Amino acid sequence: MRSALIIGAGGQDGRLLTSLLLDREYSVRGWVRKELDTPALCECMPVDLLTPTSVENEVARLQPDEIYYLAAFHHATEEAVEESAPAMLQRSFAVHVFGLVNVLEAIKTHCRRTRLFYAASSHVFGKPTTEWQDEGTLFMPQSAYGISKAAGIQCCQLYRQQEEVFAATGILFNHESALRKQTFLSQKIVQGALRACREPNYKLKLGDLDTRIDWGYAPDYVDAMYRILQLPAASDFVVASGEMHSVREFVEIAFGALDLDWRRCVEIDTSLLQRTSYPLRGNAGKLRAATGWNPTTTFTKLVTRLVHDAERTYETV
C-alpha cells in the first residue's frame, strides 16, 4: 500500500486530496497546525513546521511515498488586513518557505525516494505583462502571499537541481468547492444568495463586479496534484481552467440557481476592496500534455453546484 503525508490536511484541498487518495487505497496521514474543529478523513497530528527536528523525526518515522505540502497562510481579497506588512511577510515566509525547507531537508536526509508536491499560487504572477500565464511567465508578485509562494517554488527548484530531490510544484489558479472558507468571494456570494432567498430585504455587499477571474473546480485541481506526482520527473505546472469569468457572471448564476434577480439583492461597496487584484489567466497546456488532465466541470456547473451543495448544508443547520 502506498502512503502519503498531507501537510495542511484540514483545508479545502487537504480534505479533497485525502478523499481522492483514500479512494486509490493509499495510507494517508495528515499534519495540521492545531487540533481540527471538524474531524478529518485521515489520522492527523499537530506538527510545528518551524522546528526542524520535529519535522525531520516525523518524516523519518513515516517514510511516506508522497508528501503534499498544502499549508498556507492566506486571506481573501475583500478581507481586512489587520497585520502590518512585516508581520504578513514573516508569517507568510514561515509557512510557505521555512516550513517547506525543513520538509525538503528531511526528505534529502532520510527518504530520498519520497516525492513532494508544493502547492503554489497564481499570486506569484501578481501584475502580469501578458494575457496568459504559464510556467515561463515572469514572477511579479504584489503581496506577501505571492512573494513567499514564489520563493517556495524557487526552493523546490533548488532542491530539485542541486540535491536531486523530487520536488514538483503546482501554480494553482482559483479553485472552489463547498469546503471553501466563507471569507472567500465565492462562498460570500453563495451564502449571500441563500440568505437573500430567506430574507427578502437582505442586500449582499460586493466590491468590483467587473473583476475577471480564472475559476476552477477544486476536486479537479487536487486530481492534478496527484497526476503531477506520478510523472517520471519533477517539474513546475500551471493548474488552471484557462477561462475568464467576471464576478458579475458568478453572481448572476448563483442567484439564478435560486430563481432570484441578483440586481435586487446586491449592492456595490467599493470600500470592501482591501487589495488591488489583476486579471490572471492560466495556460495549463504543459500539464495537459504531460498528464492528460482536463477540467471536468464548466463554470456554470461549478457555480450551480456550489449553490446546491451549500443549500443542502444550510437546510441541515
PDB file of C-alpha atoms in Angstrom:
ATOM      1  CA  MET A   1       0.000   0.000   0.000  1.00  0.00           C
ATOM      2  CA  ARG A   2       1.346   3.399  -0.988  1.00  0.00           C
ATOM      3  CA  SER A   3       1.482   6.094   1.662  1.00  0.00           C
ATOM      4  CA  ALA A   4       1.011   9.855   1.600  1.00  0.00           C
ATOM      5  CA  LEU A   5       1.544  12.686   4.055  1.00  0.00           C
ATOM      6  CA  ILE A   6      -0.637  15.761   3.585  1.00  0.00           C
ATOM      7  CA  ILE A   7       0.712  18.897   5.229  1.00  0.00           C
ATOM      8  CA  GLY A   8      -2.261  21.196   5.659  1.00  0.00           C
ATOM      9  CA  ALA A   9      -4.786  18.350   5.725  1.00  0.00           C
ATOM     10  CA  GLY A  10      -7.507  20.464   7.348  1.00  0.00           C
ATOM     11  CA  GLY A  11      -8.071  22.888   4.480  1.00  0.00           C
ATOM     12  CA  GLN A  12     -10.235  22.603   1.382  1.00  0.00           C
ATOM     13  CA  ASP A  13      -7.542  20.981  -0.760  1.00  0.00           C
ATOM     14  CA  GLY A  14      -6.299  18.790   2.074  1.00  0.00           C
ATOM     15  CA  ARG A  15      -9.730  17.295   2.667  1.00  0.00           C
ATOM     16  CA  LEU A  16     -10.416  16.759  -1.023  1.00  0.00           C
ATOM     17  CA  LEU A  17      -6.993  15.239  -1.612  1.00  0.00           C
ATOM     18  CA  THR A  18      -7.403  12.910   1.366  1.00  0.00           C
ATOM     19  CA  SER A  19     -10.641  11.605  -0.124  1.00  0.00           C
ATOM     20  CA  LEU A  20      -9.028  11.116  -3.539  1.00  0.00           C
ATOM     21  CA  LEU A  21      -6.041   9.210  -2.131  1.00  0.00           C
ATOM     22  CA  LEU A  22      -8.167   7.017   0.107  1.00  0.00           C
ATOM     23  CA  ASP A  23     -10.216   6.072  -2.957  1.00  0.00           C
ATOM     24  CA  ARG A  24      -6.920   4.996  -4.547  1.00  0.00           C
ATOM     25  CA  GLU A  25      -6.203   2.826  -1.497  1.00  0.00           C
ATOM     26  CA  TYR A  26      -3.427   4.973  -0.059  1.00  0.00           C
ATOM     27  CA  SER A  27      -2.498   5.070   3.593  1.00  0.00           C
ATOM     28  CA  VAL A  28      -2.915   8.769   4.410  1.00  0.00           C
ATOM     29  CA  ARG A  29      -1.576  10.802   7.334  1.00  0.00           C
ATOM     30  CA  GLY A  30      -2.116  14.493   7.893  1.00  0.00           C
ATOM     31  CA  TRP A  31      -0.269  17.335   9.563  1.00  0.00           C
ATOM     32  CA  VAL A  32      -2.124  20.378  10.832  1.00  0.00           C
ATOM     33  CA  ARG A  33      -1.149  23.462  12.829  1.00  0.00           C
ATOM     34  CA  LYS A  34      -3.635  22.739  15.612  1.00  0.00           C
ATOM     35  CA  GLU A  35      -6.365  20.310  16.521  1.00  0.00           C
ATOM     36  CA  LEU A  36      -9.130  20.401  13.928  1.00  0.00           C
ATOM     37  CA  ASP A  37     -12.636  21.541  14.845  1.00  0.00           C
ATOM     38  CA  THR A  38     -14.048  19.251  12.147  1.00  0.00           C
ATOM     39  CA  PRO A  39     -12.963  15.587  12.166  1.00  0.00           C
ATOM     40  CA  ALA A  40     -10.561  14.840   9.319  1.00  0.00           C
ATOM     41  CA  LEU A  41     -10.837  11.913   6.919  1.00  0.00           C
ATOM     42  CA  CYS A  42      -7.356  10.733   7.856  1.00  0.00           C
ATOM     43  CA  GLU A  43      -5.298  10.497  11.030  1.00  0.00           C
ATOM     44  CA  CYS A  44      -3.975  13.995  11.746  1.00  0.00           C
ATOM     45  CA  MET A  45      -1.497  15.349  14.245  1.00  0.00           C
ATOM     46  CA  PRO A  46      -0.327  18.885  15.047  1.00  0.00           C
ATOM     47  CA  VAL A  47       3.261  19.432  13.889  1.00  0.00           C
ATOM     48  CA  ASP A  48       5.379  22.558  14.249  1.00  0.00           C
ATOM     49  CA  LEU A  49       6.764  23.043  10.738  1.00  0.00           C
ATOM     50  CA  LEU A  50       9.252  25.609  12.049  1.00  0.00           C
ATOM     51  CA  THR A  51      11.015  23.108  14.320  1.00  0.00           C
ATOM     52  CA  PRO A  52      13.453  21.212  12.062  1.00  0.00           C
ATOM     53  CA  THR A  53      13.967  18.302  14.460  1.00  0.00           C
ATOM     54  CA  SER A  54      10.213  17.685  14.782  1.00  0.00           C
ATOM     55  CA  VAL A  55       9.772  17.677  11.012  1.00  0.00           C
ATOM     56  CA  GLU A  56      12.867  15.528  10.494  1.00  0.00           C
ATOM     57  CA  ASN A  57      11.842  12.941  13.091  1.00  0.00           C
ATOM     58  CA  GLU A  58       8.297  12.582  11.788  1.00  0.00           C
ATOM     59  CA  VAL A  59       9.292  12.331   8.126  1.00  0.00           C
ATOM     60  CA  ALA A  60      11.972   9.770   9.026  1.00  0.00           C
ATOM     61  CA  ARG A  61       9.422   7.765  11.012  1.00  0.00           C
ATOM     62  CA  LEU A  62       6.666   7.833   8.403  1.00  0.00           C
ATOM     63  CA  GLN A  63       8.819   7.330   5.276  1.00  0.00           C
ATOM     64  CA  PRO A  64       5.916   8.386   3.017  1.00  0.00           C
ATOM     65  CA  ASP A  65       5.921   7.689  -0.710  1.00  0.00           C
ATOM     66  CA  GLU A  66       4.411  11.113  -1.356  1.00  0.00           C
ATOM     67  CA  ILE A  67       4.212  14.409   0.539  1.00  0.00           C
ATOM     68  CA  TYR A  68       1.741  17.119  -0.425  1.00  0.00           C
ATOM     69  CA  TYR A  69       2.725  20.496   1.012  1.00  0.00           C
ATOM     70  CA  LEU A  70      -0.592  22.389   1.082  1.00  0.00           C
ATOM     71  CA  ALA A  71      -0.020  24.513   4.189  1.00  0.00           C
ATOM     72  CA  ALA A  72      -0.852  28.153   3.570  1.00  0.00           C
ATOM     73  CA  PHE A  73      -1.246  31.469   5.337  1.00  0.00           C
ATOM     74  CA  HIS A  74      -3.741  33.400   3.271  1.00  0.00           C
ATOM     75  CA  HIS A  75      -6.622  35.862   3.456  1.00  0.00           C
ATOM     76  CA  ALA A  76      -9.262  36.817   0.911  1.00  0.00           C
ATOM     77  CA  THR A  77      -9.187  39.941  -1.294  1.00  0.00           C
ATOM     78  CA  GLU A  78     -12.172  41.533   0.479  1.00  0.00           C
ATOM     79  CA  GLU A  79     -10.946  40.558   3.945  1.00  0.00           C
ATOM     80  CA  ALA A  80      -9.498  43.388   6.023  1.00  0.00           C
ATOM     81  CA  VAL A  81      -5.741  43.251   6.594  1.00  0.00           C
ATOM     82  CA  GLU A  82      -5.195  43.618  10.324  1.00  0.00           C
ATOM     83  CA  GLU A  83      -1.446  42.893  10.406  1.00  0.00           C
ATOM     84  CA  SER A  84       1.454  45.088   9.360  1.00  0.00           C
ATOM     85  CA  ALA A  85       3.396  44.387   6.183  1.00  0.00           C
ATOM     86  CA  PRO A  86       6.407  42.995   8.105  1.00  0.00           C
ATOM     87  CA  ALA A  87       4.140  40.698  10.132  1.00  0.00           C
ATOM     88  CA  MET A  88       2.407  39.462   6.976  1.00  0.00           C
ATOM     89  CA  LEU A  89       5.759  38.731   5.347  1.00  0.00           C
ATOM     90  CA  GLN A  90       7.096  36.942   8.407  1.00  0.00           C
ATOM     91  CA  ARG A  91       4.042  34.705   8.753  1.00  0.00           C
ATOM     92  CA  SER A  92       3.877  34.038   5.023  1.00  0.00           C
ATOM     93  CA  PHE A  93       7.551  33.086   4.783  1.00  0.00           C
ATOM     94  CA  ALA A  94       7.283  30.932   7.915  1.00  0.00           C
ATOM     95  CA  VAL A  95       4.556  28.761   6.362  1.00  0.00           C
ATOM     96  CA  HIS A  96       5.375  28.904   2.643  1.00  0.00           C
ATOM     97  CA  VAL A  97       9.185  28.841   2.785  1.00  0.00           C
ATOM     98  CA  PHE A  98      10.826  27.958   6.101  1.00  0.00           C
ATOM     99  CA  GLY A  99       8.492  25.062   6.875  1.00  0.00           C
ATOM    100  CA  LEU A 100       8.901  23.845   3.300  1.00  0.00           C
ATOM    101  CA  VAL A 101      12.696  23.910   3.577  1.00  0.00           C
ATOM    102  CA  ASN A 102      12.508  21.818   6.751  1.00  0.00           C
ATOM    103  CA  VAL A 103      10.485  19.204   4.865  1.00  0.00           C
ATOM    104  CA  LEU A 104      12.841  19.267   1.873  1.00  0.00           C
ATOM    105  CA  GLU A 105      15.808  18.796   4.191  1.00  0.00           C
ATOM    106  CA  ALA A 106      14.087  15.878   5.911  1.00  0.00           C
ATOM    107  CA  ILE A 107      13.451  14.214   2.535  1.00  0.00           C
ATOM    108  CA  LYS A 108      17.053  14.774   1.448  1.00  0.00           C
ATOM    109  CA  THR A 109      18.415  13.295   4.667  1.00  0.00           C
ATOM    110  CA  HIS A 110      16.018  10.443   5.437  1.00  0.00           C
ATOM    111  CA  CYS A 111      13.911   9.383   2.459  1.00  0.00           C
ATOM    112  CA  ARG A 112      15.143  10.416  -0.961  1.00  0.00           C
ATOM    113  CA  ARG A 113      12.579   8.210  -2.677  1.00  0.00           C
ATOM    114  CA  THR A 114       9.772  10.443  -1.316  1.00  0.00           C
ATOM    115  CA  ARG A 115       8.109  12.686  -3.881  1.00  0.00           C
ATOM    116  CA  LEU A 116       6.993  16.152  -2.817  1.00  0.00           C
ATOM    117  CA  PHE A 117       4.273  18.363  -4.303  1.00  0.00           C
ATOM    118  CA  TYR A 118       4.270  22.046  -3.345  1.00  0.00           C
ATOM    119  CA  ALA A 119       1.019  23.990  -3.778  1.00  0.00           C
ATOM    120  CA  ALA A 120       1.926  27.419  -5.111  1.00  0.00           C
ATOM    121  CA  SER A 121      -0.452  30.085  -6.375  1.00  0.00           C
ATOM    122  CA  SER A 122      -1.268  32.286  -9.365  1.00  0.00           C
ATOM    123  CA  HIS A 123      -0.471  35.182  -6.998  1.00  0.00           C
ATOM    124  CA  VAL A 124       3.184  34.646  -7.920  1.00  0.00           C
ATOM    125  CA  PHE A 125       2.377  36.387 -11.233  1.00  0.00           C
ATOM    126  CA  GLY A 126       0.929  39.418  -9.421  1.00  0.00           C
ATOM    127  CA  LYS A 127       0.688  42.134 -12.046  1.00  0.00           C
ATOM    128  CA  PRO A 128       1.350  40.240 -15.271  1.00  0.00           C
ATOM    129  CA  THR A 129       2.566  41.741 -18.536  1.00  0.00           C
ATOM    130  CA  THR A 130       0.924  39.042 -20.672  1.00  0.00           C
ATOM    131  CA  GLU A 131      -2.700  37.943 -21.137  1.00  0.00           C
ATOM    132  CA  TRP A 132      -1.859  34.305 -20.390  1.00  0.00           C
ATOM    133  CA  GLN A 133       0.459  32.957 -17.692  1.00  0.00           C
ATOM    134  CA  ASP A 134       2.395  29.723 -17.967  1.00  0.00           C
ATOM    135  CA  GLU A 135       5.488  28.154 -16.410  1.00  0.00           C
ATOM    136  CA  GLY A 136       7.778  30.560 -18.245  1.00  0.00           C
ATOM    137  CA  THR A 137       5.958  33.742 -17.217  1.00  0.00           C
ATOM    138  CA  LEU A 138       7.971  36.152 -15.095  1.00  0.00           C
ATOM    139  CA  PHE A 139       7.053  36.248 -11.412  1.00  0.00           C
ATOM    140  CA  MET A 140       5.821  39.720 -10.397  1.00  0.00           C
ATOM    141  CA  PRO A 141       4.093  39.174  -7.030  1.00  0.00           C
ATOM    142  CA  GLN A 142       2.305  42.113  -5.416  1.00  0.00           C
ATOM    143  CA  SER A 143       1.599  40.674  -1.950  1.00  0.00           C
ATOM    144  CA  ALA A 144       3.324  38.886   0.913  1.00  0.00           C
ATOM    145  CA  TYR A 145       1.415  35.760  -0.070  1.00  0.00           C
ATOM    146  CA  GLY A 146       2.608  35.900  -3.678  1.00  0.00           C
ATOM    147  CA  ILE A 147       6.195  36.805  -2.770  1.00  0.00           C
ATOM    148  CA  SER A 148       6.534  33.893  -0.342  1.00  0.00           C
ATOM    149  CA  LYS A 149       4.864  31.416  -2.712  1.00  0.00           C
ATOM    150  CA  ALA A 150       7.297  32.435  -5.462  1.00  0.00           C
ATOM    151  CA  ALA A 151      10.170  31.834  -3.036  1.00  0.00           C
ATOM    152  CA  GLY A 152       8.703  28.413  -2.233  1.00  0.00           C
ATOM    153  CA  ILE A 153       8.731  27.451  -5.916  1.00  0.00           C
ATOM    154  CA  GLN A 154      12.353  28.538  -6.177  1.00  0.00           C
ATOM    155  CA  CYS A 155      13.271  26.474  -3.102  1.00  0.00           C
ATOM    156  CA  CYS A 156      11.752  23.404  -4.766  1.00  0.00           C
ATOM    157  CA  GLN A 157      13.706  24.151  -7.946  1.00  0.00           C
ATOM    158  CA  LEU A 158      16.916  24.489  -5.928  1.00  0.00           C
ATOM    159  CA  TYR A 159      16.488  21.133  -4.170  1.00  0.00           C
ATOM    160  CA  ARG A 160      15.448  19.527  -7.443  1.00  0.00           C
ATOM    161  CA  GLN A 161      18.514  20.743  -9.304  1.00  0.00           C
ATOM    162  CA  GLN A 162      21.220  20.630  -6.626  1.00  0.00           C
ATOM    163  CA  GLU A 163      20.053  17.848  -4.292  1.00  0.00           C
ATOM    164  CA  GLU A 164      18.100  15.660  -6.769  1.00  0.00           C
ATOM    165  CA  VAL A 165      15.017  15.714  -4.554  1.00  0.00           C
ATOM    166  CA  PHE A 166      11.748  15.006  -6.393  1.00  0.00           C
ATOM    167  CA  ALA A 167      10.117  18.389  -5.669  1.00  0.00           C
ATOM    168  CA  ALA A 168       7.297  19.290  -8.046  1.00  0.00           C
ATOM    169  CA  THR A 169       5.165  22.416  -7.877  1.00  0.00           C
ATOM    170  CA  GLY A 170       1.692  23.364  -8.991  1.00  0.00           C
ATOM    171  CA  ILE A 171       0.892  27.002  -9.676  1.00  0.00           C
ATOM    172  CA  LEU A 172      -2.776  26.834  -8.742  1.00  0.00           C
ATOM    173  CA  PHE A 173      -5.296  29.362 -10.009  1.00  0.00           C
ATOM    174  CA  ASN A 174      -8.600  29.984  -8.146  1.00  0.00           C
ATOM    175  CA  HIS A 175     -10.399  26.727  -7.397  1.00  0.00           C
ATOM    176  CA  GLU A 176     -13.622  26.375  -5.465  1.00  0.00           C
ATOM    177  CA  SER A 177     -15.739  23.812  -3.638  1.00  0.00           C
ATOM    178  CA  ALA A 178     -18.279  23.670  -0.832  1.00  0.00           C
ATOM    179  CA  LEU A 179     -15.315  23.334   1.559  1.00  0.00           C
ATOM    180  CA  ARG A 180     -14.033  26.830   0.789  1.00  0.00           C
ATOM    181  CA  LYS A 181     -13.980  29.170   3.800  1.00  0.00           C
ATOM    182  CA  GLN A 182     -16.836  31.671   3.876  1.00  0.00           C
ATOM    183  CA  THR A 183     -14.416  34.617   3.879  1.00  0.00           C
ATOM    184  CA  PHE A 184     -13.589  33.890   0.228  1.00  0.00           C
ATOM    185  CA  LEU A 185     -15.525  35.653  -2.509  1.00  0.00           C
ATOM    186  CA  SER A 186     -17.114  32.541  -3.990  1.00  0.00           C
ATOM    187  CA  GLN A 187     -18.656  31.457  -0.687  1.00  0.00           C
ATOM    188  CA  LYS A 188     -19.574  35.020   0.234  1.00  0.00           C
ATOM    189  CA  ILE A 189     -21.694  35.167  -2.918  1.00  0.00           C
ATOM    190  CA  VAL A 190     -23.182  31.703  -2.415  1.00  0.00           C
ATOM    191  CA  GLN A 191     -24.069  32.348   1.226  1.00  0.00           C
ATOM    192  CA  GLY A 192     -25.437  35.759   0.290  1.00  0.00           C
ATOM    193  CA  ALA A 193     -27.730  34.205  -2.297  1.00  0.00           C
ATOM    194  CA  LEU A 194     -29.027  31.693   0.237  1.00  0.00           C
ATOM    195  CA  ARG A 195     -29.672  34.426   2.770  1.00  0.00           C
ATOM    196  CA  ALA A 196     -31.439  36.603   0.192  1.00  0.00           C
ATOM    197  CA  CYS A 197     -33.678  33.662  -0.593  1.00  0.00           C
ATOM    198  CA  ARG A 198     -34.851  33.621   3.029  1.00  0.00           C
ATOM    199  CA  GLU A 199     -34.673  37.345   3.831  1.00  0.00           C
ATOM    200  CA  PRO A 200     -36.350  39.424   1.092  1.00  0.00           C
ATOM    201  CA  ASN A 201     -34.825  42.706   2.322  1.00  0.00           C
ATOM    202  CA  TYR A 202     -31.252  41.399   2.601  1.00  0.00           C
ATOM    203  CA  LYS A 203     -28.576  43.075   0.458  1.00  0.00           C
ATOM    204  CA  LEU A 204     -25.271  41.388  -0.351  1.00  0.00           C
ATOM    205  CA  LYS A 205     -22.466  43.960  -0.483  1.00  0.00           C
ATOM    206  CA  LEU A 206     -19.703  43.327  -3.012  1.00  0.00           C
ATOM    207  CA  GLY A 207     -16.791  45.250  -4.479  1.00  0.00           C
ATOM    208  CA  ASP A 208     -15.981  45.305  -8.205  1.00  0.00           C
ATOM    209  CA  LEU A 209     -18.382  43.139 -10.232  1.00  0.00           C
ATOM    210  CA  ASP A 210     -16.267  43.573 -13.357  1.00  0.00           C
ATOM    211  CA  THR A 211     -13.248  41.785 -11.889  1.00  0.00           C
ATOM    212  CA  ARG A 212     -12.462  38.764 -14.067  1.00  0.00           C
ATOM    213  CA  ILE A 213     -11.096  35.556 -12.577  1.00  0.00           C
ATOM    214  CA  ASP A 214      -9.850  32.172 -13.825  1.00  0.00           C
ATOM    215  CA  TRP A 215     -12.097  29.928 -11.695  1.00  0.00           C
ATOM    216  CA  GLY A 216     -11.957  26.131 -11.475  1.00  0.00           C
ATOM    217  CA  TYR A 217     -13.433  23.196  -9.555  1.00  0.00           C
ATOM    218  CA  ALA A 218     -11.255  22.196  -6.587  1.00  0.00           C
ATOM    219  CA  PRO A 219     -11.615  18.383  -6.950  1.00  0.00           C
ATOM    220  CA  ASP A 220     -10.162  18.733 -10.464  1.00  0.00           C
ATOM    221  CA  TYR A 221      -7.180  20.605  -9.034  1.00  0.00           C
ATOM    222  CA  VAL A 222      -6.313  18.008  -6.397  1.00  0.00           C
ATOM    223  CA  ASP A 223      -6.539  15.392  -9.152  1.00  0.00           C
ATOM    224  CA  ALA A 224      -3.886  17.442 -10.967  1.00  0.00           C
ATOM    225  CA  MET A 225      -1.681  17.340  -7.841  1.00  0.00           C
ATOM    226  CA  TYR A 226      -1.889  13.563  -7.785  1.00  0.00           C
ATOM    227  CA  ARG A 227      -1.129  13.260 -11.500  1.00  0.00           C
ATOM    228  CA  ILE A 228       1.908  15.531 -11.194  1.00  0.00           C
ATOM    229  CA  LEU A 229       3.493  13.234  -8.595  1.00  0.00           C
ATOM    230  CA  GLN A 230       3.016  10.187 -10.823  1.00  0.00           C
ATOM    231  CA  LEU A 231       5.232  11.622 -13.569  1.00  0.00           C
ATOM    232  CA  PRO A 232       8.741  10.234 -14.101  1.00  0.00           C
ATOM    233  CA  ALA A 233      10.411  13.592 -13.359  1.00  0.00           C
ATOM    234  CA  ALA A 234       9.546  16.551 -11.150  1.00  0.00           C
ATOM    235  CA  SER A 235       8.712  19.895 -12.723  1.00  0.00           C
ATOM    236  CA  ASP A 236       6.553  23.006 -12.355  1.00  0.00           C
ATOM    237  CA  PHE A 237       2.996  23.123 -13.710  1.00  0.00           C
ATOM    238  CA  VAL A 238       0.284  25.740 -14.060  1.00  0.00           C
ATOM    239  CA  VAL A 239      -3.105  24.344 -12.980  1.00  0.00           C
ATOM    240  CA  ALA A 240      -5.920  26.479 -14.375  1.00  0.00           C
ATOM    241  CA  SER A 241      -9.156  26.381 -16.352  1.00  0.00           C
ATOM    242  CA  GLY A 242      -7.938  28.966 -18.844  1.00  0.00           C
ATOM    243  CA  GLU A 243     -11.373  30.624 -18.810  1.00  0.00           C
ATOM    244  CA  MET A 244     -12.053  34.110 -17.509  1.00  0.00           C
ATOM    245  CA  HIS A 245     -15.388  34.971 -15.916  1.00  0.00           C
ATOM    246  CA  SER A 246     -16.483  38.119 -14.120  1.00  0.00           C
ATOM    247  CA  VAL A 247     -17.766  38.369 -10.580  1.00  0.00           C
ATOM    248  CA  ARG A 248     -20.988  39.609 -12.177  1.00  0.00           C
ATOM    249  CA  GLU A 249     -21.350  36.299 -14.067  1.00  0.00           C
ATOM    250  CA  PHE A 250     -20.747  34.358 -10.867  1.00  0.00           C
ATOM    251  CA  VAL A 251     -23.395  36.393  -9.050  1.00  0.00           C
ATOM    252  CA  GLU A 252     -25.932  36.050 -11.864  1.00  0.00           C
ATOM    253  CA  ILE A 253     -25.572  32.242 -11.987  1.00  0.00           C
ATOM    254  CA  ALA A 254     -25.586  31.835  -8.197  1.00  0.00           C
ATOM    255  CA  PHE A 255     -28.725  33.913  -7.641  1.00  0.00           C
ATOM    256  CA  GLY A 256     -30.327  32.457 -10.754  1.00  0.00           C
ATOM    257  CA  ALA A 257     -29.902  28.942  -9.338  1.00  0.00           C
ATOM    258  CA  LEU A 258     -32.317  30.062  -6.603  1.00  0.00           C
ATOM    259  CA  ASP A 259     -34.650  31.884  -9.027  1.00  0.00           C
ATOM    260  CA  LEU A 260     -33.573  35.271  -7.686  1.00  0.00           C
ATOM    261  CA  ASP A 261     -32.905  38.504  -9.593  1.00  0.00           C
ATOM    262  CA  TRP A 262     -29.439  39.420  -8.341  1.00  0.00           C
ATOM    263  CA  ARG A 263     -29.907  43.104  -9.254  1.00  0.00           C
ATOM    264  CA  ARG A 264     -32.460  43.410  -6.442  1.00  0.00           C
ATOM    265  CA  CYS A 265     -30.212  41.715  -3.903  1.00  0.00           C
ATOM    266  CA  VAL A 266     -26.715  43.127  -4.471  1.00  0.00           C
ATOM    267  CA  GLU A 267     -25.189  46.472  -3.531  1.00  0.00           C
ATOM    268  CA  ILE A 268     -21.781  47.754  -4.644  1.00  0.00           C
ATOM    269  CA  ASP A 269     -19.462  48.884  -1.859  1.00  0.00           C
ATOM    270  CA  THR A 270     -16.001  49.797  -3.138  1.00  0.00           C
ATOM    271  CA  SER A 271     -14.705  50.179   0.415  1.00  0.00           C
ATOM    272  CA  LEU A 272     -14.673  46.379   0.593  1.00  0.00           C
ATOM    273  CA  LEU A 273     -11.733  46.201  -1.804  1.00  0.00           C
ATOM    274  CA  GLN A 274      -8.740  45.897   0.510  1.00  0.00           C
ATOM    275  CA  ARG A 275      -6.215  44.994  -2.193  1.00  0.00           C
ATOM    276  CA  THR A 276      -5.828  45.577  -5.916  1.00  0.00           C
ATOM    277  CA  SER A 277      -6.109  42.414  -7.970  1.00  0.00           C
ATOM    278  CA  TYR A 278      -5.105  41.930 -11.598  1.00  0.00           C
ATOM    279  CA  PRO A 279      -6.643  39.590 -14.194  1.00  0.00           C
ATOM    280  CA  LEU A 280      -4.757  36.285 -14.242  1.00  0.00           C
ATOM    281  CA  ARG A 281      -5.423  33.613 -16.869  1.00  0.00           C
ATOM    282  CA  GLY A 282      -3.570  30.328 -16.702  1.00  0.00           C
ATOM    283  CA  ASN A 283      -2.291  28.221 -19.587  1.00  0.00           C
ATOM    284  CA  ALA A 284      -2.281  24.594 -18.388  1.00  0.00           C
ATOM    285  CA  GLY A 285      -1.019  23.237 -21.714  1.00  0.00           C
ATOM    286  CA  LYS A 286       2.091  21.689 -20.169  1.00  0.00           C
ATOM    287  CA  LEU A 287       0.010  19.849 -17.559  1.00  0.00           C
ATOM    288  CA  ARG A 288      -2.444  18.589 -20.174  1.00  0.00           C
ATOM    289  CA  ALA A 289       0.336  17.317 -22.425  1.00  0.00           C
ATOM    290  CA  ALA A 290       2.180  15.572 -19.566  1.00  0.00           C
ATOM    291  CA  THR A 291      -0.755  14.002 -17.711  1.00  0.00           C
ATOM    292  CA  GLY A 292      -3.890  14.162 -19.870  1.00  0.00           C
ATOM    293  CA  TRP A 293      -5.546  16.349 -17.225  1.00  0.00           C
ATOM    294  CA  ASN A 294      -8.593  18.405 -18.166  1.00  0.00           C
ATOM    295  CA  PRO A 295     -11.220  20.219 -16.067  1.00  0.00           C
ATOM    296  CA  THR A 296     -14.392  18.151 -15.680  1.00  0.00           C
ATOM    297  CA  THR A 297     -16.785  20.948 -14.721  1.00  0.00           C
ATOM    298  CA  THR A 298     -17.860  24.035 -16.645  1.00  0.00           C
ATOM    299  CA  PHE A 299     -18.075  27.415 -14.951  1.00  0.00           C
ATOM    300  CA  THR A 300     -21.889  27.387 -14.927  1.00  0.00           C
ATOM    301  CA  LYS A 301     -21.996  23.893 -13.446  1.00  0.00           C
ATOM    302  CA  LEU A 302     -19.364  24.870 -10.886  1.00  0.00           C
ATOM    303  CA  VAL A 303     -21.336  27.840  -9.547  1.00  0.00           C
ATOM    304  CA  THR A 304     -24.626  25.949  -9.615  1.00  0.00           C
ATOM    305  CA  ARG A 305     -23.048  23.029  -7.741  1.00  0.00           C
ATOM    306  CA  LEU A 306     -21.650  25.369  -5.085  1.00  0.00           C
ATOM    307  CA  VAL A 307     -25.117  26.822  -4.503  1.00  0.00           C
ATOM    308  CA  HIS A 308     -26.864  23.470  -4.286  1.00  0.00           C
ATOM    309  CA  ASP A 309     -24.168  21.981  -2.038  1.00  0.00           C
ATOM    310  CA  ALA A 310     -24.426  24.972   0.290  1.00  0.00           C
ATOM    311  CA  GLU A 311     -28.223  24.825   0.170  1.00  0.00           C
ATOM    312  CA  ARG A 312     -28.201  21.248   1.436  1.00  0.00           C
ATOM    313  CA  THR A 313     -25.835  22.200   4.256  1.00  0.00           C
ATOM    314  CA  TYR A 314     -27.895  25.299   5.058  1.00  0.00           C
ATOM    315  CA  GLU A 315     -31.046  23.219   5.420  1.00  0.00           C
ATOM    316  CA  THR A 316     -29.451  20.836   7.902  1.00  0.00           C
ATOM    317  CA  VAL A 317     -28.174  23.569  10.240  1.00  0.00           C
TER     318      VAL A 317
END
